[in-house]
PDB file of C-alpha atoms in Angstrom:
ATOM      1  CA  UNK A 996     -13.803 -36.399  11.287  1.00 76.00           C
ATOM      2  CA  UNK A 997     -12.410 -39.134   9.144  1.00 78.00           C
ATOM      3  CA  UNK A 998     -13.855 -42.667   9.074  1.00 82.00           C
ATOM      4  CA  UNK A 999     -11.474 -43.639  11.892  1.00 87.00           C
ATOM      5  CA  UNK A1000     -12.791 -40.892  14.178  1.00 87.00           C
ATOM      6  CA  UNK A1001      -9.850 -38.494  13.899  1.00 86.00           C
ATOM      7  CA  UNK A1002     -10.593 -34.787  13.651  1.00 84.00           C
ATOM      8  CA  UNK A1003      -9.328 -33.652  10.258  1.00 80.00           C
ATOM      9  CA  UNK A1004     -10.705 -30.124  10.149  1.00 81.00           C
ATOM     10  CA  UNK A1005     -12.127 -27.679  12.646  1.00 82.00           C
ATOM     11  CA  UNK A1006     -14.378 -24.773  11.831  1.00 85.00           C
ATOM     12  CA  UNK A1007     -15.118 -21.811  14.055  1.00 88.00           C
ATOM     13  CA  UNK A1008     -18.304 -19.907  13.235  1.00 90.00           C
ATOM     14  CA  UNK A1009     -17.252 -16.547  11.820  1.00 87.00           C
ATOM     15  CA  UNK A1010     -20.455 -14.511  12.228  1.00 91.00           C
ATOM     16  CA  UNK A1011     -22.181 -14.420  15.600  1.00 90.00           C
ATOM     17  CA  UNK A1012     -25.926 -13.825  15.910  1.00 86.00           C
ATOM     18  CA  UNK A1013     -26.394 -10.542  17.751  1.00 83.00           C
ATOM     19  CA  UNK A1014     -25.719 -10.145  21.454  1.00 72.00           C
ATOM     20  CA  UNK A1015     -26.798 -13.677  22.438  1.00 82.00           C
ATOM     21  CA  UNK A1016     -23.878 -15.401  20.755  1.00 87.00           C
ATOM     22  CA  UNK A1017     -21.438 -12.496  20.933  1.00 86.00           C
ATOM     23  CA  UNK A1018     -21.767 -12.472  24.718  1.00 88.00           C
ATOM     24  CA  UNK A1019     -20.726 -16.130  24.919  1.00 91.00           C
ATOM     25  CA  UNK A1020     -18.386 -16.734  21.994  1.00 90.00           C
ATOM     26  CA  UNK A1021     -15.571 -15.209  19.980  1.00 90.00           C
ATOM     27  CA  UNK A1022     -15.982 -15.363  16.204  1.00 91.00           C
ATOM     28  CA  UNK A1023     -13.579 -17.504  14.252  1.00 90.00           C
ATOM     29  CA  UNK A1024     -11.391 -15.932  11.591  1.00 88.00           C
ATOM     30  CA  UNK A1025     -10.396 -18.887   9.409  1.00 85.00           C
ATOM     31  CA  UNK A1026     -12.502 -20.602   6.800  1.00 85.00           C
ATOM     32  CA  UNK A1027     -12.503 -24.383   6.616  1.00 88.00           C
ATOM     33  CA  UNK A1028     -13.326 -27.051   4.090  1.00 91.00           C
ATOM     34  CA  UNK A1029     -13.314 -30.827   4.096  1.00 91.00           C
ATOM     35  CA  UNK A1030     -12.737 -33.329   1.319  1.00 90.00           C
ATOM     36  CA  UNK A1031     -15.220 -36.199   1.073  1.00 89.00           C
ATOM     37  CA  UNK A1032     -15.025 -38.705  -1.800  1.00 90.00           C
ATOM     38  CA  UNK A1033     -13.591 -36.139  -4.218  1.00 93.00           C
ATOM     39  CA  UNK A1034     -15.950 -33.375  -3.134  1.00 95.00           C
ATOM     40  CA  UNK A1035     -14.654 -30.211  -1.467  1.00 96.00           C
ATOM     41  CA  UNK A1036     -17.220 -28.940   1.033  1.00 96.00           C
ATOM     42  CA  UNK A1037     -16.991 -25.343   2.253  1.00 95.00           C
ATOM     43  CA  UNK A1038     -18.144 -25.129   5.858  1.00 95.00           C
ATOM     44  CA  UNK A1039     -20.448 -22.595   7.462  1.00 95.00           C
ATOM     45  CA  UNK A1040     -22.619 -22.426  10.572  1.00 93.00           C
ATOM     46  CA  UNK A1041     -26.038 -20.773  10.677  1.00 92.00           C
ATOM     47  CA  UNK A1042     -25.615 -16.963  10.484  1.00 92.00           C
ATOM     48  CA  UNK A1043     -22.489 -17.317   8.301  1.00 94.00           C
ATOM     49  CA  UNK A1044     -24.809 -17.943   5.327  1.00 94.00           C
ATOM     50  CA  UNK A1045     -26.121 -14.378   5.622  1.00 93.00           C
ATOM     51  CA  UNK A1046     -22.857 -13.006   4.261  1.00 93.00           C
ATOM     52  CA  UNK A1047     -22.289 -13.473   0.500  1.00 94.00           C
ATOM     53  CA  UNK A1048     -18.527 -13.078   0.810  1.00 92.00           C
ATOM     54  CA  UNK A1049     -18.384 -16.063   3.172  1.00 93.00           C
ATOM     55  CA  UNK A1050     -19.755 -18.432   0.532  1.00 95.00           C
ATOM     56  CA  UNK A1051     -17.705 -16.672  -2.171  1.00 93.00           C
ATOM     57  CA  UNK A1052     -14.504 -17.417  -0.247  1.00 92.00           C
ATOM     58  CA  UNK A1053     -15.498 -21.099  -0.056  1.00 94.00           C
ATOM     59  CA  UNK A1054     -16.204 -21.213  -3.796  1.00 95.00           C
ATOM     60  CA  UNK A1055     -12.949 -19.437  -4.653  1.00 92.00           C
ATOM     61  CA  UNK A1056     -11.086 -21.995  -2.513  1.00 93.00           C
ATOM     62  CA  UNK A1057     -12.469 -24.735  -4.768  1.00 95.00           C
ATOM     63  CA  UNK A1058     -15.569 -25.818  -2.846  1.00 96.00           C
ATOM     64  CA  UNK A1059     -18.134 -27.781  -4.836  1.00 98.00           C
ATOM     65  CA  UNK A1060     -20.740 -27.286  -2.115  1.00 98.00           C
ATOM     66  CA  UNK A1061     -21.385 -24.806   0.689  1.00 97.00           C
ATOM     67  CA  UNK A1062     -22.715 -26.731   3.696  1.00 96.00           C
ATOM     68  CA  UNK A1063     -24.476 -24.903   6.499  1.00 95.00           C
ATOM     69  CA  UNK A1064     -25.942 -26.668   9.537  1.00 92.00           C
ATOM     70  CA  UNK A1065     -28.151 -24.228  11.386  1.00 91.00           C
ATOM     71  CA  UNK A1066     -30.698 -23.667  14.099  1.00 87.00           C
ATOM     72  CA  UNK A1067     -33.155 -21.286  12.447  1.00 86.00           C
ATOM     73  CA  UNK A1068     -36.139 -20.803  14.731  1.00 86.00           C
ATOM     74  CA  UNK A1069     -39.597 -21.646  13.415  1.00 87.00           C
ATOM     75  CA  UNK A1070     -40.875 -18.857  11.226  1.00 85.00           C
ATOM     76  CA  UNK A1071     -37.410 -17.702  10.157  1.00 85.00           C
ATOM     77  CA  UNK A1072     -36.204 -20.620   8.044  1.00 82.00           C
ATOM     78  CA  UNK A1073     -37.537 -18.946   4.870  1.00 86.00           C
ATOM     79  CA  UNK A1074     -34.521 -16.607   5.103  1.00 89.00           C
ATOM     80  CA  UNK A1075     -32.191 -19.578   4.772  1.00 89.00           C
ATOM     81  CA  UNK A1076     -33.945 -20.523   1.541  1.00 90.00           C
ATOM     82  CA  UNK A1077     -33.378 -17.049   0.126  1.00 95.00           C
ATOM     83  CA  UNK A1078     -29.769 -16.857   1.282  1.00 95.00           C
ATOM     84  CA  UNK A1079     -28.700 -20.304   0.133  1.00 95.00           C
ATOM     85  CA  UNK A1080     -30.443 -20.148  -3.236  1.00 97.00           C
ATOM     86  CA  UNK A1081     -28.499 -16.929  -3.817  1.00 97.00           C
ATOM     87  CA  UNK A1082     -25.221 -18.404  -2.480  1.00 97.00           C
ATOM     88  CA  UNK A1083     -25.606 -21.371  -4.854  1.00 98.00           C
ATOM     89  CA  UNK A1084     -26.405 -19.211  -7.889  1.00 97.00           C
ATOM     90  CA  UNK A1085     -23.872 -16.428  -7.366  1.00 95.00           C
ATOM     91  CA  UNK A1086     -21.062 -18.950  -6.760  1.00 96.00           C
ATOM     92  CA  UNK A1087     -22.245 -21.774  -9.033  1.00 97.00           C
ATOM     93  CA  UNK A1088     -21.913 -24.355  -6.248  1.00 98.00           C
ATOM     94  CA  UNK A1089     -24.371 -26.572  -4.425  1.00 98.00           C
ATOM     95  CA  UNK A1090     -25.602 -25.188  -1.121  1.00 97.00           C
ATOM     96  CA  UNK A1091     -27.029 -27.212   1.736  1.00 95.00           C
ATOM     97  CA  UNK A1092     -29.137 -26.009   4.683  1.00 92.00           C
ATOM     98  CA  UNK A1093     -29.531 -28.567   7.473  1.00 92.00           C
ATOM     99  CA  UNK A1094     -31.949 -27.412  10.163  1.00 90.00           C
ATOM    100  CA  UNK A1095     -33.056 -29.461  13.186  1.00 90.00           C
ATOM    101  CA  UNK A1096     -36.547 -30.232  14.402  1.00 90.00           C
ATOM    102  CA  UNK A1097     -37.215 -29.311  18.023  1.00 89.00           C
ATOM    103  CA  UNK A1098     -34.949 -27.478  20.413  1.00 85.00           C
ATOM    104  CA  UNK A1099     -35.681 -25.215  23.355  1.00 85.00           C
ATOM    105  CA  UNK A1100     -39.293 -24.133  23.866  1.00 88.00           C
ATOM    106  CA  UNK A1101     -38.215 -20.502  23.549  1.00 86.00           C
ATOM    107  CA  UNK A1102     -36.668 -21.070  20.089  1.00 84.00           C
ATOM    108  CA  UNK A1103     -37.871 -24.297  18.506  1.00 88.00           C
ATOM    109  CA  UNK A1104     -36.739 -25.148  14.985  1.00 89.00           C
ATOM    110  CA  UNK A1105     -38.984 -26.888  12.490  1.00 87.00           C
ATOM    111  CA  UNK A1106     -36.627 -28.519  10.028  1.00 87.00           C
ATOM    112  CA  UNK A1107     -37.276 -27.280   6.493  1.00 89.00           C
ATOM    113  CA  UNK A1108     -33.793 -28.367   5.371  1.00 91.00           C
ATOM    114  CA  UNK A1109     -32.966 -27.565   1.736  1.00 93.00           C
ATOM    115  CA  UNK A1110     -30.467 -28.281  -1.035  1.00 96.00           C
ATOM    116  CA  UNK A1111     -29.864 -25.934  -3.957  1.00 97.00           C
ATOM    117  CA  UNK A1112     -28.159 -26.683  -7.279  1.00 98.00           C
ATOM    118  CA  UNK A1113     -25.437 -24.468  -8.788  1.00 98.00           C
ATOM    119  CA  UNK A1114     -28.088 -22.579 -10.780  1.00 98.00           C
ATOM    120  CA  UNK A1115     -29.999 -21.700  -7.593  1.00 97.00           C
ATOM    121  CA  UNK A1116     -32.870 -24.145  -8.115  1.00 97.00           C
ATOM    122  CA  UNK A1117     -34.039 -26.286  -5.206  1.00 95.00           C
ATOM    123  CA  UNK A1118     -33.340 -29.997  -5.615  1.00 95.00           C
ATOM    124  CA  UNK A1119     -34.370 -33.020  -3.605  1.00 87.00           C
ATOM    125  CA  UNK A1120     -37.680 -33.524  -1.859  1.00 82.00           C
ATOM    126  CA  UNK A1121     -39.750 -30.546  -0.680  1.00 80.00           C
ATOM    127  CA  UNK A1122     -38.938 -29.169   2.765  1.00 80.00           C
ATOM    128  CA  UNK A1123     -40.660 -30.866   5.659  1.00 81.00           C
ATOM    129  CA  UNK A1124     -41.108 -30.125   9.332  1.00 82.00           C
ATOM    130  CA  UNK A1125     -40.800 -33.817  10.205  1.00 84.00           C
ATOM    131  CA  UNK A1126     -37.526 -35.213  11.511  1.00 86.00           C
ATOM    132  CA  UNK A1127     -35.742 -37.323   8.926  1.00 86.00           C
ATOM    133  CA  UNK A1128     -32.949 -37.528   6.395  1.00 87.00           C
ATOM    134  CA  UNK A1129     -32.824 -35.303   3.316  1.00 87.00           C
ATOM    135  CA  UNK A1130     -31.315 -36.980   0.259  1.00 89.00           C
ATOM    136  CA  UNK A1131     -30.349 -35.145  -2.926  1.00 92.00           C
ATOM    137  CA  UNK A1132     -28.176 -36.175  -5.867  1.00 92.00           C
ATOM    138  CA  UNK A1133     -25.192 -33.897  -6.412  1.00 95.00           C
ATOM    139  CA  UNK A1134     -23.301 -34.093  -9.691  1.00 96.00           C
ATOM    140  CA  UNK A1135     -19.949 -32.459 -10.446  1.00 96.00           C
ATOM    141  CA  UNK A1136     -20.984 -32.345 -14.098  1.00 97.00           C
ATOM    142  CA  UNK A1137     -23.861 -30.054 -13.202  1.00 97.00           C
ATOM    143  CA  UNK A1138     -21.416 -27.546 -11.709  1.00 97.00           C
ATOM    144  CA  UNK A1139     -19.366 -27.614 -14.911  1.00 96.00           C
ATOM    145  CA  UNK A1140     -22.504 -27.274 -17.041  1.00 97.00           C
ATOM    146  CA  UNK A1141     -23.765 -24.269 -15.105  1.00 96.00           C
ATOM    147  CA  UNK A1142     -20.347 -22.631 -15.172  1.00 95.00           C
ATOM    148  CA  UNK A1143     -20.250 -22.995 -18.950  1.00 96.00           C
ATOM    149  CA  UNK A1144     -22.895 -20.250 -19.194  1.00 95.00           C
ATOM    150  CA  UNK A1145     -22.869 -18.498 -15.789  1.00 93.00           C
ATOM    151  CA  UNK A1146     -19.450 -16.942 -15.256  1.00 91.00           C
ATOM    152  CA  UNK A1147     -19.988 -14.945 -12.057  1.00 87.00           C
ATOM    153  CA  UNK A1148     -17.372 -16.849 -10.073  1.00 85.00           C
ATOM    154  CA  UNK A1149     -14.669 -16.426 -12.716  1.00 87.00           C
ATOM    155  CA  UNK A1150     -15.565 -12.795 -13.448  1.00 86.00           C
ATOM    156  CA  UNK A1151     -16.023 -11.527  -9.888  1.00 81.00           C
ATOM    157  CA  UNK A1152     -14.168  -8.341  -9.013  1.00 77.00           C
ATOM    158  CA  UNK A1153     -14.930  -8.126  -5.305  1.00 70.00           C
ATOM    159  CA  UNK A1154     -11.408  -7.226  -4.155  1.00 67.00           C
ATOM    160  CA  UNK A1155     -11.115  -4.200  -6.444  1.00 71.00           C
ATOM    161  CA  UNK A1156     -14.706  -3.092  -5.757  1.00 69.00           C
ATOM    162  CA  UNK A1157     -14.161  -3.240  -1.989  1.00 71.00           C
ATOM    163  CA  UNK A1158     -10.838  -1.437  -2.268  1.00 71.00           C
ATOM    164  CA  UNK A1159     -12.436   1.315  -4.354  1.00 72.00           C
ATOM    165  CA  UNK A1160     -15.387   1.641  -1.966  1.00 73.00           C
ATOM    166  CA  UNK A1161     -13.037   2.023   1.007  1.00 76.00           C
ATOM    167  CA  UNK A1162     -11.011   4.606  -0.897  1.00 80.00           C
ATOM    168  CA  UNK A1163     -14.166   6.609  -1.693  1.00 82.00           C
ATOM    169  CA  UNK A1164     -15.330   6.358   1.934  1.00 78.00           C
ATOM    170  CA  UNK A1165     -11.974   7.686   3.134  1.00 80.00           C
ATOM    171  CA  UNK A1166     -12.036  10.723   0.844  1.00 74.00           C
TER     172      UNK A1166
END
């Protein structure tokens, strides 16, 4: 939403978590990004972060950060740390994991929100299970600096690799 309350972009979660979500929802098929103060933010929801190509598409569309609000149940949030550190590093973008505290008794979440820099290192305060606000400084110059020596985004060959794999599978 913009500052006036108008919806400027909608995002439909593209990857549904097993039968629970698939029984209730239809996956989206269009990526989305928003512009905020000169920053392009690639959008994701929860399970989307488990798919490297999802974050890659955001980065290739010009995203400076990959932002993923989630509801990882207590005991599983460590996976988000692995996924988003990798998404940041392999795409040389910031990645953000926002996880709530609380929720249903059958699947409570315990926070542990994280922010990763374009080189995959965690930035900001250490994760906490207390409710609160996570603040981290993001710097466009850091993206440029990392991309000056890590060229994975510019050198990726995913389309040709996938095409070749499908061709081999079909033979």
